């Protein structure tokens, strides 16, 4: 069942020189989760942050850390991110040879397991894994950078996955990531999403705008 929408600001758009302060500011501004984009310069053409930074941020908020791993191979690093304080660990099917095993490994570490689909990755990739996961992340941009434009075709994918989650009757979060802003969030929620990632749209305008930015994203 679709749950009330959770907003997960991506700290990729935060001021990296003041990351702890930025995390506290979005927490106070009403963020439900904190989205942390981990990139390796190999799976995606950008390099961001590792487990040491996640660990350093952990004392700055009690909100769940929604850690999006865009790294390959991914299995080697699951434990480090779990220990650093990740609550949700999301992986891409293309990031390792055995997705089912990776999902079990995340759950074995006591963390919620997410699977993320790139824009060209079909919903049917979830056929034999959906019932095992806690979260599906639909990428509405190609992973690697903030500030890209929302890819409209992903709304159909969100609708299709929403149907399948409801048929299954399990509580699986359906999150959308990339190009989400106040002008398209209503359509994304109407398509069936119940968690929205937003980097640019959260951090635009500086700290005094965060609360209004987050409120606007709830549709
Ligand atoms: C892209 C990341 C996104 C990104 C979203 O690879 O997964 O989380 O930071 O940024 P915006 O909201 O600016 O599109
Ligand atoms: Zn992300």
PDB file of C-alpha atoms and ligand atoms in Angstrom:
ATOM      1  CA  UNK A   1       0.000   0.000   0.000  1.00  0.00           C
ATOM      2  CA  UNK A   2       1.177   3.497  -0.830  1.00  0.00           C
ATOM      3  CA  UNK A   3       2.279   5.264   2.348  1.00  0.00           C
ATOM      4  CA  UNK A   4       2.309   8.996   3.102  1.00  0.00           C
ATOM      5  CA  UNK A   5       5.204  10.458   1.125  1.00  0.00           C
ATOM      6  CA  UNK A   6       8.644  10.581   2.741  1.00  0.00           C
ATOM      7  CA  UNK A   7      11.114  13.248   1.555  1.00  0.00           C
ATOM      8  CA  UNK A   8      14.747  12.174   1.348  1.00  0.00           C
ATOM      9  CA  UNK A   9      16.976  15.170   0.544  1.00  0.00           C
ATOM     10  CA  UNK A  10      20.120  14.185  -1.325  1.00  0.00           C
ATOM     11  CA  UNK A  11      23.135  15.719   0.365  1.00  0.00           C
ATOM     12  CA  UNK A  12      24.898  15.648  -2.992  1.00  0.00           C
ATOM     13  CA  UNK A  13      23.573  19.209  -3.400  1.00  0.00           C
ATOM     14  CA  UNK A  14      24.624  20.305   0.100  1.00  0.00           C
ATOM     15  CA  UNK A  15      27.680  22.404   0.919  1.00  0.00           C
ATOM     16  CA  UNK A  16      30.309  19.664   1.317  1.00  0.00           C
ATOM     17  CA  UNK A  17      32.485  21.925   3.446  1.00  0.00           C
ATOM     18  CA  UNK A  18      29.684  22.125   6.056  1.00  0.00           C
ATOM     19  CA  UNK A  19      28.111  18.699   5.706  1.00  0.00           C
ATOM     20  CA  UNK A  20      27.272  18.048   9.370  1.00  0.00           C
ATOM     21  CA  UNK A  21      25.572  21.420   9.663  1.00  0.00           C
ATOM     22  CA  UNK A  22      23.668  20.831   6.420  1.00  0.00           C
ATOM     23  CA  UNK A  23      22.389  17.456   7.666  1.00  0.00           C
ATOM     24  CA  UNK A  24      21.179  19.069  10.907  1.00  0.00           C
ATOM     25  CA  UNK A  25      19.499  21.823   8.906  1.00  0.00           C
ATOM     26  CA  UNK A  26      17.515  19.449   6.663  1.00  0.00           C
ATOM     27  CA  UNK A  27      16.596  17.330   9.687  1.00  0.00           C
ATOM     28  CA  UNK A  28      15.162  20.428  11.414  1.00  0.00           C
ATOM     29  CA  UNK A  29      13.512  21.510   8.160  1.00  0.00           C
ATOM     30  CA  UNK A  30      11.437  18.311   8.111  1.00  0.00           C
ATOM     31  CA  UNK A  31      13.375  15.760   6.073  1.00  0.00           C
ATOM     32  CA  UNK A  32      12.137  12.219   6.729  1.00  0.00           C
ATOM     33  CA  UNK A  33      15.280  10.444   5.548  1.00  0.00           C
ATOM     34  CA  UNK A  34      18.768  11.599   4.553  1.00  0.00           C
ATOM     35  CA  UNK A  35      19.728  10.413   1.049  1.00  0.00           C
ATOM     36  CA  UNK A  36      23.443   9.750   0.650  1.00  0.00           C
ATOM     37  CA  UNK A  37      24.741   9.202  -2.886  1.00  0.00           C
ATOM     38  CA  UNK A  38      27.854   7.057  -3.011  1.00  0.00           C
ATOM     39  CA  UNK A  39      29.697   7.089  -6.355  1.00  0.00           C
ATOM     40  CA  UNK A  40      32.937   5.421  -7.356  1.00  0.00           C
ATOM     41  CA  UNK A  41      33.997   6.932 -10.690  1.00  0.00           C
ATOM     42  CA  UNK A  42      33.605   3.472 -12.252  1.00  0.00           C
ATOM     43  CA  UNK A  43      29.949   2.434 -12.052  1.00  0.00           C
ATOM     44  CA  UNK A  44      29.058   6.086 -12.606  1.00  0.00           C
ATOM     45  CA  UNK A  45      31.210   8.936 -13.936  1.00  0.00           C
ATOM     46  CA  UNK A  46      31.550  10.792 -10.633  1.00  0.00           C
ATOM     47  CA  UNK A  47      33.179  10.252  -7.232  1.00  0.00           C
ATOM     48  CA  UNK A  48      31.477  11.341  -4.021  1.00  0.00           C
ATOM     49  CA  UNK A  49      31.704   9.988  -0.511  1.00  0.00           C
ATOM     50  CA  UNK A  50      32.628   6.808   1.342  1.00  0.00           C
ATOM     51  CA  UNK A  51      31.812   5.076   4.617  1.00  0.00           C
ATOM     52  CA  UNK A  52      34.070   7.367   6.690  1.00  0.00           C
ATOM     53  CA  UNK A  53      31.929  10.367   5.789  1.00  0.00           C
ATOM     54  CA  UNK A  54      28.712   8.459   6.507  1.00  0.00           C
ATOM     55  CA  UNK A  55      30.112   7.551   9.918  1.00  0.00           C
ATOM     56  CA  UNK A  56      31.124  11.143  10.620  1.00  0.00           C
ATOM     57  CA  UNK A  57      27.589  12.329   9.788  1.00  0.00           C
ATOM     58  CA  UNK A  58      25.835   9.726  11.919  1.00  0.00           C
ATOM     59  CA  UNK A  59      25.899  11.737  15.188  1.00  0.00           C
ATOM     60  CA  UNK A  60      24.330  14.753  13.444  1.00  0.00           C
ATOM     61  CA  UNK A  61      20.835  13.286  13.077  1.00  0.00           C
ATOM     62  CA  UNK A  62      18.640  10.432  14.240  1.00  0.00           C
ATOM     63  CA  UNK A  63      16.798  10.313  10.881  1.00  0.00           C
ATOM     64  CA  UNK A  64      17.297   7.184   8.745  1.00  0.00           C
ATOM     65  CA  UNK A  65      20.277   7.220   6.402  1.00  0.00           C
ATOM     66  CA  UNK A  66      19.051   6.223   2.932  1.00  0.00           C
ATOM     67  CA  UNK A  67      22.311   5.162   1.309  1.00  0.00           C
ATOM     68  CA  UNK A  68      22.309   4.842  -2.475  1.00  0.00           C
ATOM     69  CA  UNK A  69      25.314   2.851  -3.643  1.00  0.00           C
ATOM     70  CA  UNK A  70      26.413   3.550  -7.208  1.00  0.00           C
ATOM     71  CA  UNK A  71      29.561   1.465  -6.938  1.00  0.00           C
ATOM     72  CA  UNK A  72      30.767  -1.732  -8.530  1.00  0.00           C
ATOM     73  CA  UNK A  73      31.617  -4.263  -7.254  1.00  0.00           C
ATOM     74  CA  UNK A  74      29.251  -3.457  -4.414  1.00  0.00           C
ATOM     75  CA  UNK A  75      29.330  -6.557  -2.187  1.00  0.00           C
ATOM     76  CA  UNK A  76      32.747  -5.759  -0.726  1.00  0.00           C
ATOM     77  CA  UNK A  77      31.474  -2.524   0.827  1.00  0.00           C
ATOM     78  CA  UNK A  78      28.091  -3.461   2.279  1.00  0.00           C
ATOM     79  CA  UNK A  79      29.409  -4.157   5.746  1.00  0.00           C
ATOM     80  CA  UNK A  80      31.363  -0.901   5.902  1.00  0.00           C
ATOM     81  CA  UNK A  81      28.270   1.146   5.067  1.00  0.00           C
ATOM     82  CA  UNK A  82      26.113  -0.831   7.505  1.00  0.00           C
ATOM     83  CA  UNK A  83      28.646  -0.219  10.263  1.00  0.00           C
ATOM     84  CA  UNK A  84      28.945   3.442   9.333  1.00  0.00           C
ATOM     85  CA  UNK A  85      25.260   3.886  10.127  1.00  0.00           C
ATOM     86  CA  UNK A  86      23.263   3.225   6.953  1.00  0.00           C
ATOM     87  CA  UNK A  87      19.653   2.245   7.647  1.00  0.00           C
ATOM     88  CA  UNK A  88      18.608   1.562   4.056  1.00  0.00           C
ATOM     89  CA  UNK A  89      21.203   0.269   1.608  1.00  0.00           C
ATOM     90  CA  UNK A  90      20.201   0.432  -2.053  1.00  0.00           C
ATOM     91  CA  UNK A  91      22.108  -1.266  -4.864  1.00  0.00           C
ATOM     92  CA  UNK A  92      21.846  -1.459  -8.644  1.00  0.00           C
ATOM     93  CA  UNK A  93      21.332  -4.888 -10.266  1.00  0.00           C
ATOM     94  CA  UNK A  94      24.192  -4.082 -12.670  1.00  0.00           C
ATOM     95  CA  UNK A  95      26.626  -3.551  -9.784  1.00  0.00           C
ATOM     96  CA  UNK A  96      27.240  -7.185  -9.012  1.00  0.00           C
ATOM     97  CA  UNK A  97      26.811 -10.672 -10.474  1.00  0.00           C
ATOM     98  CA  UNK A  98      24.209 -11.974  -7.971  1.00  0.00           C
ATOM     99  CA  UNK A  99      21.528  -9.477  -6.979  1.00  0.00           C
ATOM    100  CA  UNK A 100      19.628 -11.951  -4.817  1.00  0.00           C
ATOM    101  CA  UNK A 101      22.759 -12.718  -2.825  1.00  0.00           C
ATOM    102  CA  UNK A 102      23.518  -9.008  -2.415  1.00  0.00           C
ATOM    103  CA  UNK A 103      20.010  -8.323  -1.110  1.00  0.00           C
ATOM    104  CA  UNK A 104      20.310 -11.206   1.358  1.00  0.00           C
ATOM    105  CA  UNK A 105      23.681  -9.873   2.503  1.00  0.00           C
ATOM    106  CA  UNK A 106      22.184  -6.440   3.251  1.00  0.00           C
ATOM    107  CA  UNK A 107      19.336  -8.029   5.200  1.00  0.00           C
ATOM    108  CA  UNK A 108      21.837 -10.238   7.001  1.00  0.00           C
ATOM    109  CA  UNK A 109      23.555  -7.083   8.214  1.00  0.00           C
ATOM    110  CA  UNK A 110      20.249  -6.019   9.772  1.00  0.00           C
ATOM    111  CA  UNK A 111      19.647  -3.204   7.270  1.00  0.00           C
ATOM    112  CA  UNK A 112      16.778  -2.504   4.881  1.00  0.00           C
ATOM    113  CA  UNK A 113      17.574  -3.598   1.341  1.00  0.00           C
ATOM    114  CA  UNK A 114      16.746  -1.475  -1.705  1.00  0.00           C
ATOM    115  CA  UNK A 115      17.079  -2.171  -5.420  1.00  0.00           C
ATOM    116  CA  UNK A 116      17.512   0.722  -7.846  1.00  0.00           C
ATOM    117  CA  UNK A 117      16.554   0.642 -11.521  1.00  0.00           C
ATOM    118  CA  UNK A 118      18.306   2.897 -14.024  1.00  0.00           C
ATOM    119  CA  UNK A 119      16.089   4.676 -16.565  1.00  0.00           C
ATOM    120  CA  UNK A 120      16.639   1.978 -19.218  1.00  0.00           C
ATOM    121  CA  UNK A 121      16.389  -0.946 -16.783  1.00  0.00           C
ATOM    122  CA  UNK A 122      12.931  -2.539 -17.062  1.00  0.00           C
ATOM    123  CA  UNK A 123      10.558  -3.136 -14.153  1.00  0.00           C
ATOM    124  CA  UNK A 124      10.669  -6.849 -14.941  1.00  0.00           C
ATOM    125  CA  UNK A 125      14.164  -6.957 -13.464  1.00  0.00           C
ATOM    126  CA  UNK A 126      12.262  -7.092 -10.160  1.00  0.00           C
ATOM    127  CA  UNK A 127      10.337 -10.268 -11.107  1.00  0.00           C
ATOM    128  CA  UNK A 128      12.143 -12.657  -8.790  1.00  0.00           C
ATOM    129  CA  UNK A 129      13.452 -10.223  -6.195  1.00  0.00           C
ATOM    130  CA  UNK A 130      10.595  -7.822  -5.368  1.00  0.00           C
ATOM    131  CA  UNK A 131       9.248  -9.914  -2.495  1.00  0.00           C
ATOM    132  CA  UNK A 132      12.696  -9.877  -0.864  1.00  0.00           C
ATOM    133  CA  UNK A 133      13.275  -6.125  -0.868  1.00  0.00           C
ATOM    134  CA  UNK A 134      12.238  -3.326   1.467  1.00  0.00           C
ATOM    135  CA  UNK A 135      12.520  -0.543  -1.109  1.00  0.00           C
ATOM    136  CA  UNK A 136      12.553   0.002  -4.867  1.00  0.00           C
ATOM    137  CA  UNK A 137      14.329   3.109  -6.142  1.00  0.00           C
ATOM    138  CA  UNK A 138      13.337   4.264  -9.620  1.00  0.00           C
ATOM    139  CA  UNK A 139      16.034   6.459 -11.147  1.00  0.00           C
ATOM    140  CA  UNK A 140      14.414   9.260 -13.103  1.00  0.00           C
ATOM    141  CA  UNK A 141      17.802  10.504 -14.347  1.00  0.00           C
ATOM    142  CA  UNK A 142      20.915   8.588 -15.307  1.00  0.00           C
ATOM    143  CA  UNK A 143      22.896   8.165 -12.101  1.00  0.00           C
ATOM    144  CA  UNK A 144      26.005  10.233 -11.535  1.00  0.00           C
ATOM    145  CA  UNK A 145      25.018  13.843 -11.077  1.00  0.00           C
ATOM    146  CA  UNK A 146      22.507  16.097  -9.400  1.00  0.00           C
ATOM    147  CA  UNK A 147      20.647  18.803 -11.266  1.00  0.00           C
ATOM    148  CA  UNK A 148      19.527  16.764 -14.307  1.00  0.00           C
ATOM    149  CA  UNK A 149      16.061  16.836 -15.858  1.00  0.00           C
ATOM    150  CA  UNK A 150      13.362  14.347 -14.893  1.00  0.00           C
ATOM    151  CA  UNK A 151      12.851  11.576 -17.488  1.00  0.00           C
ATOM    152  CA  UNK A 152       9.081  11.375 -18.041  1.00  0.00           C
ATOM    153  CA  UNK A 153       8.997   7.727 -19.175  1.00  0.00           C
ATOM    154  CA  UNK A 154       9.851   6.703 -15.618  1.00  0.00           C
ATOM    155  CA  UNK A 155       6.327   7.582 -14.477  1.00  0.00           C
ATOM    156  CA  UNK A 156       5.046   4.515 -16.349  1.00  0.00           C
ATOM    157  CA  UNK A 157       7.613   2.403 -14.564  1.00  0.00           C
ATOM    158  CA  UNK A 158       6.517   3.794 -11.193  1.00  0.00           C
ATOM    159  CA  UNK A 159       2.880   2.962 -12.037  1.00  0.00           C
ATOM    160  CA  UNK A 160       3.797  -0.590 -13.038  1.00  0.00           C
ATOM    161  CA  UNK A 161       5.842  -1.204  -9.898  1.00  0.00           C
ATOM    162  CA  UNK A 162       3.138   0.316  -7.668  1.00  0.00           C
ATOM    163  CA  UNK A 163       0.670  -2.249  -9.062  1.00  0.00           C
ATOM    164  CA  UNK A 164       3.032  -5.095  -8.386  1.00  0.00           C
ATOM    165  CA  UNK A 165       3.793  -3.972  -4.839  1.00  0.00           C
ATOM    166  CA  UNK A 166       0.083  -3.692  -4.099  1.00  0.00           C
ATOM    167  CA  UNK A 167      -0.592  -7.126  -5.602  1.00  0.00           C
ATOM    168  CA  UNK A 168       2.090  -8.554  -3.361  1.00  0.00           C
ATOM    169  CA  UNK A 169       0.525  -6.831  -0.351  1.00  0.00           C
ATOM    170  CA  UNK A 170       3.881  -6.193   1.307  1.00  0.00           C
ATOM    171  CA  UNK A 171       5.090  -2.917   2.710  1.00  0.00           C
ATOM    172  CA  UNK A 172       7.767  -2.007   0.185  1.00  0.00           C
ATOM    173  CA  UNK A 173       8.775   1.638  -0.226  1.00  0.00           C
ATOM    174  CA  UNK A 174       8.695   3.019  -3.769  1.00  0.00           C
ATOM    175  CA  UNK A 175      11.186   5.850  -4.103  1.00  0.00           C
ATOM    176  CA  UNK A 176      11.948   8.112  -7.074  1.00  0.00           C
ATOM    177  CA  UNK A 177      15.328   9.799  -7.527  1.00  0.00           C
ATOM    178  CA  UNK A 178      16.437  12.463 -10.000  1.00  0.00           C
ATOM    179  CA  UNK A 179      15.013  15.734 -11.236  1.00  0.00           C
ATOM    180  CA  UNK A 180      12.237  15.751  -8.628  1.00  0.00           C
ATOM    181  CA  UNK A 181      10.962  19.243  -7.868  1.00  0.00           C
ATOM    182  CA  UNK A 182       7.855  21.078  -6.749  1.00  0.00           C
ATOM    183  CA  UNK A 183       6.442  21.160 -10.276  1.00  0.00           C
ATOM    184  CA  UNK A 184       6.451  17.406 -10.876  1.00  0.00           C
ATOM    185  CA  UNK A 185       6.205  15.874  -7.376  1.00  0.00           C
ATOM    186  CA  UNK A 186       2.391  15.628  -7.459  1.00  0.00           C
ATOM    187  CA  UNK A 187       2.476  13.573 -10.667  1.00  0.00           C
ATOM    188  CA  UNK A 188       5.177  11.309  -9.249  1.00  0.00           C
ATOM    189  CA  UNK A 189       3.155  10.682  -6.091  1.00  0.00           C
ATOM    190  CA  UNK A 190       0.001  10.120  -8.156  1.00  0.00           C
ATOM    191  CA  UNK A 191       1.906   7.508 -10.180  1.00  0.00           C
ATOM    192  CA  UNK A 192       2.486   5.607  -6.945  1.00  0.00           C
ATOM    193  CA  UNK A 193       5.721   6.812  -5.358  1.00  0.00           C
ATOM    194  CA  UNK A 194       5.789   7.172  -1.589  1.00  0.00           C
ATOM    195  CA  UNK A 195       9.357   8.413  -1.130  1.00  0.00           C
ATOM    196  CA  UNK A 196      10.992  11.232  -3.077  1.00  0.00           C
ATOM    197  CA  UNK A 197      14.678  12.061  -3.300  1.00  0.00           C
ATOM    198  CA  UNK A 198      15.497  15.691  -4.004  1.00  0.00           C
ATOM    199  CA  UNK A 199      18.897  17.318  -4.081  1.00  0.00           C
ATOM    200  CA  UNK A 200      18.646  20.527  -6.089  1.00  0.00           C
ATOM    201  CA  UNK A 201      15.026  21.143  -5.076  1.00  0.00           C
ATOM    202  CA  UNK A 202      15.827  20.837  -1.357  1.00  0.00           C
ATOM    203  CA  UNK A 203      19.001  22.890  -1.163  1.00  0.00           C
ATOM    204  CA  UNK A 204      17.975  25.659  -3.571  1.00  0.00           C
ATOM    205  CA  UNK A 205      17.913  29.060  -1.853  1.00  0.00           C
ATOM    206  CA  UNK A 206      20.046  28.122   1.154  1.00  0.00           C
ATOM    207  CA  UNK A 207      19.145  27.078   4.718  1.00  0.00           C
ATOM    208  CA  UNK A 208      16.301  29.554   5.186  1.00  0.00           C
ATOM    209  CA  UNK A 209      14.468  27.936   2.256  1.00  0.00           C
ATOM    210  CA  UNK A 210      14.894  24.259   3.249  1.00  0.00           C
ATOM    211  CA  UNK A 211      11.670  23.916   5.261  1.00  0.00           C
ATOM    212  CA  UNK A 212       9.532  25.465   2.528  1.00  0.00           C
ATOM    213  CA  UNK A 213      11.338  23.461  -0.161  1.00  0.00           C
ATOM    214  CA  UNK A 214      10.706  20.185   1.675  1.00  0.00           C
ATOM    215  CA  UNK A 215       7.066  21.052   2.398  1.00  0.00           C
ATOM    216  CA  UNK A 216       6.471  21.857  -1.280  1.00  0.00           C
ATOM    217  CA  UNK A 217       7.779  18.429  -2.308  1.00  0.00           C
ATOM    218  CA  UNK A 218       4.998  16.659  -0.441  1.00  0.00           C
ATOM    219  CA  UNK A 219       2.684  17.756  -3.254  1.00  0.00           C
TER     220      UNK A 219
HETATM  221  C1  LIG B   1      22.013  10.897  -9.022  1.00  0.00           C
HETATM  222  C2  LIG B   1      21.656  10.752  -7.557  1.00  0.00           C
HETATM  223  C3  LIG B   1      20.547  11.615  -7.084  1.00  0.00           C
HETATM  224  C4  LIG B   1      20.791  13.075  -7.258  1.00  0.00           C
HETATM  225  C5  LIG B   1      19.480  13.794  -7.261  1.00  0.00           C
HETATM  226  O1  LIG B   1      22.898   9.905  -9.366  1.00  0.00           O
HETATM  227  O2  LIG B   1      21.295   9.426  -7.280  1.00  0.00           O
HETATM  228  O3  LIG B   1      20.218  11.314  -5.747  1.00  0.00           O
HETATM  229  O4  LIG B   1      21.611  13.628  -6.262  1.00  0.00           O
HETATM  230  O5  LIG B   1      19.731  15.144  -7.496  1.00  0.00           O
HETATM  231  P1  LIG B   1      18.616  16.109  -8.086  1.00  0.00           P
HETATM  232  O6  LIG B   1      17.479  16.068  -7.110  1.00  0.00           O
HETATM  233  O7  LIG B   1      19.320  17.408  -8.128  1.00  0.00           O
HETATM  234  O8  LIG B   1      18.229  15.567  -9.420  1.00  0.00           O
HETATM  235 ZN1  LIG B   2      20.479   8.913  -5.258  1.00  0.00          ZN
END
